[in-house]
Short mmCIF file of C-alpha atoms in Angstrom, two decimals:
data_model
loop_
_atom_site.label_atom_id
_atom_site.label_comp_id
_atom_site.label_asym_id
_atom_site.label_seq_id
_atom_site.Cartn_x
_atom_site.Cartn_y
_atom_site.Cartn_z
CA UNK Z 1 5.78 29.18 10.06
CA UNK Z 2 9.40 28.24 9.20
CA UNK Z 3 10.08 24.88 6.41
CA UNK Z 4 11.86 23.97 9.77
CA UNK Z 5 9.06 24.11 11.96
CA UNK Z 6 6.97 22.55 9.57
CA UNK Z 7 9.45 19.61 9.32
CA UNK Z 8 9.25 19.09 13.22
CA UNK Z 9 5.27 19.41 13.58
CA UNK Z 10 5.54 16.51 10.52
CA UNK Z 11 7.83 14.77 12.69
CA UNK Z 12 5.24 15.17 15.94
CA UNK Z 13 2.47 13.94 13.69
CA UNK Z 14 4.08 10.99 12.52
CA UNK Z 15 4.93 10.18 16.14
CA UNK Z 16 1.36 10.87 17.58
CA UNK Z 17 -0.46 8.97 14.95
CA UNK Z 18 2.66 5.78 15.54
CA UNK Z 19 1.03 5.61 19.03
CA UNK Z 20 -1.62 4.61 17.58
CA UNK Z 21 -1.04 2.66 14.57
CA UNK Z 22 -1.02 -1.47 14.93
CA UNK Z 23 2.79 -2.01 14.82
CA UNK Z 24 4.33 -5.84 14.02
CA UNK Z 25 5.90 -7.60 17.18
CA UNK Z 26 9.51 -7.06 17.72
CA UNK Z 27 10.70 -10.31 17.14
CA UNK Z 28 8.55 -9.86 13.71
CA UNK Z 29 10.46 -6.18 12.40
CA UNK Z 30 13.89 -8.28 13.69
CA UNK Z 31 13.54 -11.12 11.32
CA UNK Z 32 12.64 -9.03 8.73
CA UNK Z 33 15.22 -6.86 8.99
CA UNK Z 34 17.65 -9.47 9.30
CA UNK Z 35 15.61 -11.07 5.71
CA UNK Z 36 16.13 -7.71 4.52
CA UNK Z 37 20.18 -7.37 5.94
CA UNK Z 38 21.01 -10.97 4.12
CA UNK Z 39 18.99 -9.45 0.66
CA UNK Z 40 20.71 -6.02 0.56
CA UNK Z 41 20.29 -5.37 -3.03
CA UNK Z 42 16.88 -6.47 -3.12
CA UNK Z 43 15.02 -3.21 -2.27
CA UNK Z 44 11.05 -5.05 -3.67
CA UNK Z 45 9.66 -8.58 -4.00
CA UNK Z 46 8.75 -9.12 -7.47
CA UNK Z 47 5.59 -10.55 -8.06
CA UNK Z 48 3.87 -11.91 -11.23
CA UNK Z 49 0.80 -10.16 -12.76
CA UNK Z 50 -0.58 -13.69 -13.06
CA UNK Z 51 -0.90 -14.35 -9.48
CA UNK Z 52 -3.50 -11.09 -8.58
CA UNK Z 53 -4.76 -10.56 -12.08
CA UNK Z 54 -6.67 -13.71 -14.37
CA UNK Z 55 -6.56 -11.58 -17.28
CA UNK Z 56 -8.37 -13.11 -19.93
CA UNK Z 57 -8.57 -16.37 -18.88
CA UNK Z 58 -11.97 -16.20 -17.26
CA UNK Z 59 -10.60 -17.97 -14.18
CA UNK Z 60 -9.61 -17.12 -10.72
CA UNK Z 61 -6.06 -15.71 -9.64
CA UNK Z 62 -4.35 -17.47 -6.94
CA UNK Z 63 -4.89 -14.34 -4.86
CA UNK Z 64 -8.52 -14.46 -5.26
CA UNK Z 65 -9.04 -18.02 -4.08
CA UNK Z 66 -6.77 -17.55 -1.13
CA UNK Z 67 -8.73 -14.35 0.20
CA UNK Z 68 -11.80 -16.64 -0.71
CA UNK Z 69 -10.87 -18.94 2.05
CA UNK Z 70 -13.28 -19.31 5.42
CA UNK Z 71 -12.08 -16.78 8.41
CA UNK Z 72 -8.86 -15.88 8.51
CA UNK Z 73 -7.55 -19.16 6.73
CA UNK Z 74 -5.94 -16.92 3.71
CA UNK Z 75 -3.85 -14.68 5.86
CA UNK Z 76 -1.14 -16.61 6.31
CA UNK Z 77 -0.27 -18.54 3.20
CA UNK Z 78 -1.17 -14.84 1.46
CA UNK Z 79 1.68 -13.34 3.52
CA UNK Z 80 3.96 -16.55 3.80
CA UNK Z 81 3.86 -16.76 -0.04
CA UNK Z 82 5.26 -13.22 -0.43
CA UNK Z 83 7.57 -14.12 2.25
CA UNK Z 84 8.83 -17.00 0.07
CA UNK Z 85 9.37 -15.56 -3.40
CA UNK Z 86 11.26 -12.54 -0.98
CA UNK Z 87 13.07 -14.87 0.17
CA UNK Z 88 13.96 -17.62 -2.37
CA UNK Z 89 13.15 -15.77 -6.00
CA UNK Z 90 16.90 -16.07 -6.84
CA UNK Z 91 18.51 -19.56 -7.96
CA UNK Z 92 17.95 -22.21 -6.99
CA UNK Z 93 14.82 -20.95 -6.25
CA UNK Z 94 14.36 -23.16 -2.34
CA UNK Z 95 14.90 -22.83 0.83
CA UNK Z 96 15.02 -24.95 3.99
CA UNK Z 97 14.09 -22.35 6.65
CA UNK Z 98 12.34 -23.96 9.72
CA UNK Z 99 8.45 -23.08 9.93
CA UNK Z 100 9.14 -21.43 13.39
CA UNK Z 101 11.31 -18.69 12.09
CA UNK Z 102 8.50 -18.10 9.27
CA UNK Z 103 6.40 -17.85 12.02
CA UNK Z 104 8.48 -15.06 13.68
CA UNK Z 105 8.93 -13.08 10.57
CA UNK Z 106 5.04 -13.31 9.95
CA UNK Z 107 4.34 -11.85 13.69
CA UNK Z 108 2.60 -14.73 15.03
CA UNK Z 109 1.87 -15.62 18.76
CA UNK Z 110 4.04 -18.58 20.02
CA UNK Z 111 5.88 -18.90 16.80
CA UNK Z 112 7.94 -21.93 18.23
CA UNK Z 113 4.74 -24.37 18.54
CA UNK Z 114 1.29 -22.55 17.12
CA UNK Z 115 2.64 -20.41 14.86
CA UNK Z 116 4.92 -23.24 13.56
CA UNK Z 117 1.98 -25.14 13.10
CA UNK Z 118 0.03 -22.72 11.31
CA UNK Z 119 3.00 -22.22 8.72
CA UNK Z 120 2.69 -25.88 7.87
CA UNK Z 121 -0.75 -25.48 7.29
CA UNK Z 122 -0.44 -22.81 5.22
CA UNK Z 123 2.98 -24.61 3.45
CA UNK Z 124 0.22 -27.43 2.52
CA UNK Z 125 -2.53 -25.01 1.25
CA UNK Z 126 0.35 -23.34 -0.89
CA UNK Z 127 1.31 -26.70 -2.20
CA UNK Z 128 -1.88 -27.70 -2.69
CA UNK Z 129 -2.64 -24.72 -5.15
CA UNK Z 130 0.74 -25.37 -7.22
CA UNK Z 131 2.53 -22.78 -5.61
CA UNK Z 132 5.56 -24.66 -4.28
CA UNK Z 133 6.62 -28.12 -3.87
CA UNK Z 134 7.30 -29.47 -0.80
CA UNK Z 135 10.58 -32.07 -0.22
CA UNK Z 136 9.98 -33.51 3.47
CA UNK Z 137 12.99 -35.03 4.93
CA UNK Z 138 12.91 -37.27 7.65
CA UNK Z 139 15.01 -35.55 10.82
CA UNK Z 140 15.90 -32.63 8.81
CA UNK Z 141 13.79 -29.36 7.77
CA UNK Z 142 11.44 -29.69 4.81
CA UNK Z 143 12.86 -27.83 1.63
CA UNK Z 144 10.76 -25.77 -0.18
CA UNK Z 145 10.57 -24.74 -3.67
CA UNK Z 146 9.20 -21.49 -5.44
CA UNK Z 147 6.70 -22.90 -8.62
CA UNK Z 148 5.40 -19.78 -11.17
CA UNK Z 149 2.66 -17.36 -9.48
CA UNK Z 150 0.25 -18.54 -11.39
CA UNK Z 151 -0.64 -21.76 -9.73
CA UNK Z 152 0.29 -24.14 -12.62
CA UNK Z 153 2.65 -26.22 -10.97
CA UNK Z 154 4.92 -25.18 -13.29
CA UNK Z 155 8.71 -24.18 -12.57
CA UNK Z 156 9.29 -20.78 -10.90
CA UNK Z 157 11.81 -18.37 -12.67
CA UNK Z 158 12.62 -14.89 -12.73
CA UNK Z 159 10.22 -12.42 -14.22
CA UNK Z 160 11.53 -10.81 -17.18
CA UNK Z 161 10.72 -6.70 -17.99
CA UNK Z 162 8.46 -5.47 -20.06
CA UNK Z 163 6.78 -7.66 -23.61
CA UNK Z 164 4.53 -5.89 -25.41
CA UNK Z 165 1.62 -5.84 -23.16
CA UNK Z 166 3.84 -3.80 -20.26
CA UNK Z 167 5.42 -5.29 -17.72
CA UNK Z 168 5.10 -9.05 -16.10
CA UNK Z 169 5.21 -8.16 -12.92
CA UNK Z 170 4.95 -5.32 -10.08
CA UNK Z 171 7.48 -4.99 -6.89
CA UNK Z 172 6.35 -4.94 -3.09
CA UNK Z 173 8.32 -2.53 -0.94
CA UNK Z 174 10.40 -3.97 1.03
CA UNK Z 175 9.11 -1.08 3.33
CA UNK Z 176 6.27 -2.51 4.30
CA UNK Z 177 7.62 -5.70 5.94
CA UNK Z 178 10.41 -3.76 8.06
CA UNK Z 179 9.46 -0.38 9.42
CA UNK Z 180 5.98 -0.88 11.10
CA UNK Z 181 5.41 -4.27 9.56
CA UNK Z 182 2.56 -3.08 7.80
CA UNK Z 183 1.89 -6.73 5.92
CA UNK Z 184 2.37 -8.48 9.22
CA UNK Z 185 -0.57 -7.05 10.97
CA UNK Z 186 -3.08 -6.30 7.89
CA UNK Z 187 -5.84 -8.85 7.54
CA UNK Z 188 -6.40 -11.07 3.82
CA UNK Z 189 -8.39 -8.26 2.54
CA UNK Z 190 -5.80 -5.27 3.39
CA UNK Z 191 -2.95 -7.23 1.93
CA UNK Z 192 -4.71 -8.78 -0.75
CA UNK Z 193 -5.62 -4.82 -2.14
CA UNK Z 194 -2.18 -3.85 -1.24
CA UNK Z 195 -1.23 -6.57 -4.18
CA UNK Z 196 -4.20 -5.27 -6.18
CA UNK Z 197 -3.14 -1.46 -6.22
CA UNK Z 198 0.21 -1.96 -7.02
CA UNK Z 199 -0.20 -4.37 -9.62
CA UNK Z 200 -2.58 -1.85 -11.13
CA UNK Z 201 -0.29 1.43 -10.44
CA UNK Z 202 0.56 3.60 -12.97
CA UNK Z 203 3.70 4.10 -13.61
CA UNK Z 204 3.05 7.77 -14.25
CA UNK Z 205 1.74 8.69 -11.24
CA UNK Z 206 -1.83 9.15 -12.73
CA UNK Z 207 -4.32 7.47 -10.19
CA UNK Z 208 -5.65 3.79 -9.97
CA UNK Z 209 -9.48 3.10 -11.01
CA UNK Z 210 -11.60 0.84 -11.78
CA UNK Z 211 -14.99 0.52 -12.83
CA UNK Z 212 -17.77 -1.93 -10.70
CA UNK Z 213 -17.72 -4.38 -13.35
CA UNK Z 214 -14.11 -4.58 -14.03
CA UNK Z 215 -12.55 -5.33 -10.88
CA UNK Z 216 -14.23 -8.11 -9.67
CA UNK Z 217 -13.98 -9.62 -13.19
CA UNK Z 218 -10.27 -8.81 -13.26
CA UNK Z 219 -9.13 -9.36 -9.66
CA UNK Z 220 -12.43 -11.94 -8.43
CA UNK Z 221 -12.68 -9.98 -5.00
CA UNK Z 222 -15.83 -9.25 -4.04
CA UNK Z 223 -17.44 -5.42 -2.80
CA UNK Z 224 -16.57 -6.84 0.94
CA UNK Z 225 -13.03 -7.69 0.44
CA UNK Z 226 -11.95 -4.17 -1.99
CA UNK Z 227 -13.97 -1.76 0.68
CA UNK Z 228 -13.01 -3.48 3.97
CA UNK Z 229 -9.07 -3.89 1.89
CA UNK Z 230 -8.74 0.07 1.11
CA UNK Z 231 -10.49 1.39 4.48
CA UNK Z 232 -7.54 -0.52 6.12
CA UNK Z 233 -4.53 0.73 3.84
CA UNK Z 234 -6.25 4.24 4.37
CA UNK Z 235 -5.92 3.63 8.11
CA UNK Z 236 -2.64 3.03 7.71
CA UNK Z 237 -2.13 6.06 5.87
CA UNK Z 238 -0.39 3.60 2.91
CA UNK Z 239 -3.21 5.16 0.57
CA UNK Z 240 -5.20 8.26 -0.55
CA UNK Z 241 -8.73 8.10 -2.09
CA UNK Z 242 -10.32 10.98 -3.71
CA UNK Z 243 -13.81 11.46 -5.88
CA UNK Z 244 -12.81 12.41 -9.47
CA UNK Z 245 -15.65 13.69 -11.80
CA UNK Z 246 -16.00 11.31 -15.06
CA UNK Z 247 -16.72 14.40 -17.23
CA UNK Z 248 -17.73 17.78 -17.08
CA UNK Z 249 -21.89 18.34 -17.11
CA UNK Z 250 -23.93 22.19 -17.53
CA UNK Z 251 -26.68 23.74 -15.62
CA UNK Z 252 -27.76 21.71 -13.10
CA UNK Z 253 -27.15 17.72 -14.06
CA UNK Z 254 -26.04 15.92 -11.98
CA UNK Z 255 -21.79 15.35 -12.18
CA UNK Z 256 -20.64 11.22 -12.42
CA UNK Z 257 -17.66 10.94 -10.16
CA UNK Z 258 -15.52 7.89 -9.78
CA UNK Z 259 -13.59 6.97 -7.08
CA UNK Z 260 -9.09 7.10 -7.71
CA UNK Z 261 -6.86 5.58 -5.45
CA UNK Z 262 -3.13 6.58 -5.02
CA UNK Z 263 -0.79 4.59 -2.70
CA UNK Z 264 1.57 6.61 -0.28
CA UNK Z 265 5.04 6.55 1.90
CA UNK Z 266 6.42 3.10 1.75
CA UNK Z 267 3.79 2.04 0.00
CA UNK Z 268 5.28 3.34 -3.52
CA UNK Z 269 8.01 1.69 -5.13
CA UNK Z 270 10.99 2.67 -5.89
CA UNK Z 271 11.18 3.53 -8.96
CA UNK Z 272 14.80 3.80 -11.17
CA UNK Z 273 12.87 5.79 -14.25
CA UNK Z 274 10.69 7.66 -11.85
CA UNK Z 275 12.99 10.58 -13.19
CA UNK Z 276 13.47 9.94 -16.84
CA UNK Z 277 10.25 12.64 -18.45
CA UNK Z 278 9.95 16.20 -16.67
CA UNK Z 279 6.77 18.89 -17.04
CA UNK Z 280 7.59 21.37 -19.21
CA UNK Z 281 8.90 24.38 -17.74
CA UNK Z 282 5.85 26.29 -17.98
CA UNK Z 283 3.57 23.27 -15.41
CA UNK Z 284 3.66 24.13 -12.01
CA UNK Z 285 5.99 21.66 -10.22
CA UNK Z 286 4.53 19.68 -6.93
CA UNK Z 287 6.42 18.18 -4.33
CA UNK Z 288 4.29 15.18 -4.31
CA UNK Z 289 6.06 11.76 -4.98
CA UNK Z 290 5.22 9.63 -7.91
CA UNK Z 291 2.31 7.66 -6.87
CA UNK Z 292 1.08 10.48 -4.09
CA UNK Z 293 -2.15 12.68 -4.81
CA UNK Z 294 -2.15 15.59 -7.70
CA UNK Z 295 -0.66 18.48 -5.58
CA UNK Z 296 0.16 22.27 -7.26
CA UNK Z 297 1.57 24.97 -5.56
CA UNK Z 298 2.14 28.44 -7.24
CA UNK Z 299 3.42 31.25 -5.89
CA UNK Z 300 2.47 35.30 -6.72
CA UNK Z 301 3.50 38.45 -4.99
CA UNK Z 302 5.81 36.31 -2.42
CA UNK Z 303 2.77 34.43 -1.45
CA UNK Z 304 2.17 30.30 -2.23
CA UNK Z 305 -1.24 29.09 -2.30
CA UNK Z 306 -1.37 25.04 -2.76
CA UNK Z 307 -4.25 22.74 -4.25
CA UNK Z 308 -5.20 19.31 -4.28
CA UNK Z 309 -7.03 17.56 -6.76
CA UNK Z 310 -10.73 17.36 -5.86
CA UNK Z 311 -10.51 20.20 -2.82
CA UNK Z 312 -12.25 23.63 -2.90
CA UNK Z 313 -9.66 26.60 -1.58
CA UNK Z 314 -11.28 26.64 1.44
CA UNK Z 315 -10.63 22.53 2.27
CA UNK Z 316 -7.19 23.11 0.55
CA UNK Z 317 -6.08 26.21 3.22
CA UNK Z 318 -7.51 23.53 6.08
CA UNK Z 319 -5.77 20.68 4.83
CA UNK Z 320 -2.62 23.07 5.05
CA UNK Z 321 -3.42 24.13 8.89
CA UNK Z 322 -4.32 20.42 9.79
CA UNK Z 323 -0.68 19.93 8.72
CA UNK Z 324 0.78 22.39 10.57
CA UNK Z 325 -1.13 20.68 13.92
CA UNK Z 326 -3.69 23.41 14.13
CA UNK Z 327 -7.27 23.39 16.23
CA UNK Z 328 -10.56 24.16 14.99
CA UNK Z 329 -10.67 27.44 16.87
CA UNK Z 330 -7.10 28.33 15.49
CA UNK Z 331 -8.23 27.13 11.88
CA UNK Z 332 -11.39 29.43 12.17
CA UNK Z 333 -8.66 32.44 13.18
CA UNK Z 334 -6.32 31.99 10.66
CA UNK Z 335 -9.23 31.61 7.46
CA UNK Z 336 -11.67 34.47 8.87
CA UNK Z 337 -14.30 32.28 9.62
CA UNK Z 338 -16.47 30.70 12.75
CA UNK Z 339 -15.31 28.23 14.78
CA UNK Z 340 -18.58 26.00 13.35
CA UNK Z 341 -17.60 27.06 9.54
CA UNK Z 342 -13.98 25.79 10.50
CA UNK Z 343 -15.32 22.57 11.98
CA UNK Z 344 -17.48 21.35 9.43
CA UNK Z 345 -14.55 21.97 6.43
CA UNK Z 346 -12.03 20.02 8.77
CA UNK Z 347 -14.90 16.97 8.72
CA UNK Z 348 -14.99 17.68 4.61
CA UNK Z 349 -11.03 17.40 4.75
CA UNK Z 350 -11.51 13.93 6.76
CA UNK Z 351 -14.14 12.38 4.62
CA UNK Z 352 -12.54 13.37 1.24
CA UNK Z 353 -9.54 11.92 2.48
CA UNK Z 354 -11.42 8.89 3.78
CA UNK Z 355 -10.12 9.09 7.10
CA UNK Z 356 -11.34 9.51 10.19
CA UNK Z 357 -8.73 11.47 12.62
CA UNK Z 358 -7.20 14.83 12.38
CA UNK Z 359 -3.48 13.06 12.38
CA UNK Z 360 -4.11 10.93 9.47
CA UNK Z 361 -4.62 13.58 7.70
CA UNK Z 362 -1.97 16.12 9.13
CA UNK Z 363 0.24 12.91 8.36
CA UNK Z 364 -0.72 12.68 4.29
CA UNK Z 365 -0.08 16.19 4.64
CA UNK Z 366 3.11 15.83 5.27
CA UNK Z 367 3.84 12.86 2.90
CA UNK Z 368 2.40 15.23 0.01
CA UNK Z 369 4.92 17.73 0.56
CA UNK Z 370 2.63 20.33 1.42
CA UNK Z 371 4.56 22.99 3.36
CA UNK Z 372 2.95 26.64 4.23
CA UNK Z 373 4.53 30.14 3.63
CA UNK Z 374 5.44 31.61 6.04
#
């Protein structure tokens, strides 16, 4: 199969699995495009480390306590509150936008009167936690006014770059607000590990873990929140999990794996110094993006064989054919197998990839860069 052909069945993929993916009203991707129109060179909302991680404080993170709230309480001042510092983190820092055009831009039902309401509601949780200040003025619309991430009740200003613990703050894609509205439709928990994941991204593309007692004491999310959070990005196809042994055991002991987490597509940010260090000219390059899964390809003999971190050759050549749009019974063809042999690697594929449909996975595929020889 052509590079060509490969780009179109990408393209098909992306458009079969779109039919299915939760998509933000349109009156929701319209505001935030227009947000995003009005903010041109603002390509990421900046966001303090403070307001997802305690650190050593031995308290809870703003983000914690609003994913602690009762149903789906936290939702909205979560996403309104990212809305805001898009919005307003530039001086003077305020804005007097009404609630009903937050509303729209959040993608709720009758923005003009319920969803209104439900912004104010979440404007006085927000204030209530030191987030903002509030200045209500009779006749005209309230102003509102960014205070630090932290919840102090202190000032908001710009954060700064790197000190000598690394950098103050991470960046939200843009992205994610304006092509499917990804934020818009997740629930507390699937924005909330959005905010988690890139606020614990490395830089060098290396994957995200975390051991069982150090994330809830770092983050103060709970089990239900961080497995309910990634199944969701992983629906959305915003995140790639894979098993990753701890270290290497003999004979027949048994191998300590961890679980790594890698955020994908628009879920990455763009990154200026993405560019700056290169492999040395003897690594195998991958096509993979910074911040996608460990991907080699090498070629011998005219021939290009590609491998993912954590797959055996056999998942590896599937994961290939899933990409190209492949069946079972054409997958069993084109690795010499049975149609039951090619089955039951396809459902390895799927569960390695913690998803659960074939286009999911034809669609990381494709965001991995993983193109067959012809």
């Amino acid at each position: 199969m052509s590079a060509k052909s490969v780009q179109v069945a990408a393209t098909e993929v992306q458009e079969t699995e779109l039919e299915t993916l939760e998509r933000a009203p349109v009156w929701s991707l319209r505001a935030a495009q227009d947000l995003a129109a009005r903010t041109p060179a603002r390509t990421s909302i900046p966001v303090r480390r403070t307001f997802v991680n305690a650190g050593e404080t031995g308290g809870r993170a703003p983000l914690a306590e609003l994913v602690a709230r009762r149903g789906r309480g936290g939702a909205v001042p979560l996403k309104l509150y990212l809305a805001l510092i898009w919005r307003c983190s530039a001086p003077p820092f305020s804005t007097d936008i009404q609630a009903r055009l937050w509303a729209a831009l959040l993608g709720l039902p009758e923005p003009d009167t319920h969803g209104a309401r439900r912004v104010a509601n979440a404007l006085d949780v927000l204030e209530g936690m030191g987030l903002i200040s509030l200045e209500r003025r009779r006749g005209e619309s309230t102003v509102i006014t960014l205070l630090d991430e932290a919840g102090t009740g202190e000032p908001y200003s710009l954060p700064s770059g790197p000190n000598t613990s690394g950098y103050t703050y991470f960046k939200v894609p843009i992205e994610l607000w304006t092509v499917e509205g990804d934020i818009q439709v997740m629930s507390a928990a699937g924005v909330a590990m959005l905010l988690v994941l890139l606020e614990g991204r490395n830089l060098d593309g290396e994957p995200t873990w975390w051991s069982t007692e150090r994330f809830p004491a770092r983050y103060g999310l709970t089990p239900t929140i961080r497995s309910r959070g990634t199944s969701e990005l992983v629906g959305r196809t915003l995140l790639f999990v894979n098993k990753r042994a701890v270290s290497k055991t003999s004979g027949f002991s048994s191998q300590r794996v961890r679980n790594t987490y890698q955020l994908l597509g628009r879920a990455v940010p763009r990154e200026k110094a993405a560019a700056k260090s290169s492999p040395p000219s003897n690594t195998p390059r991958s096509k993979a993006p910074v911040g996608s899964p460990r991907v080699t390809k090498m070629t011998y003999r005219g021939k290009t064989s590609v491998s993912v971190s954590g797959f055996t050759a056999a998942e590896n050549q599937v994961l290939v054919r899933l990409g190209e749009g492949l069946t079972n019974r054409e997958i069993a063809a084109a690795l010499g197998v049975s149609e039951n042999a090619a089955r039951n690697l396809v459902s390895s594929v799927l569960s390695k990839l913690h998803v659960q449909r074939r286009t999911q996975a034809a669609l990381i595929a494709a965001q991995l860069g993983i193109v067959p020889s012809d």
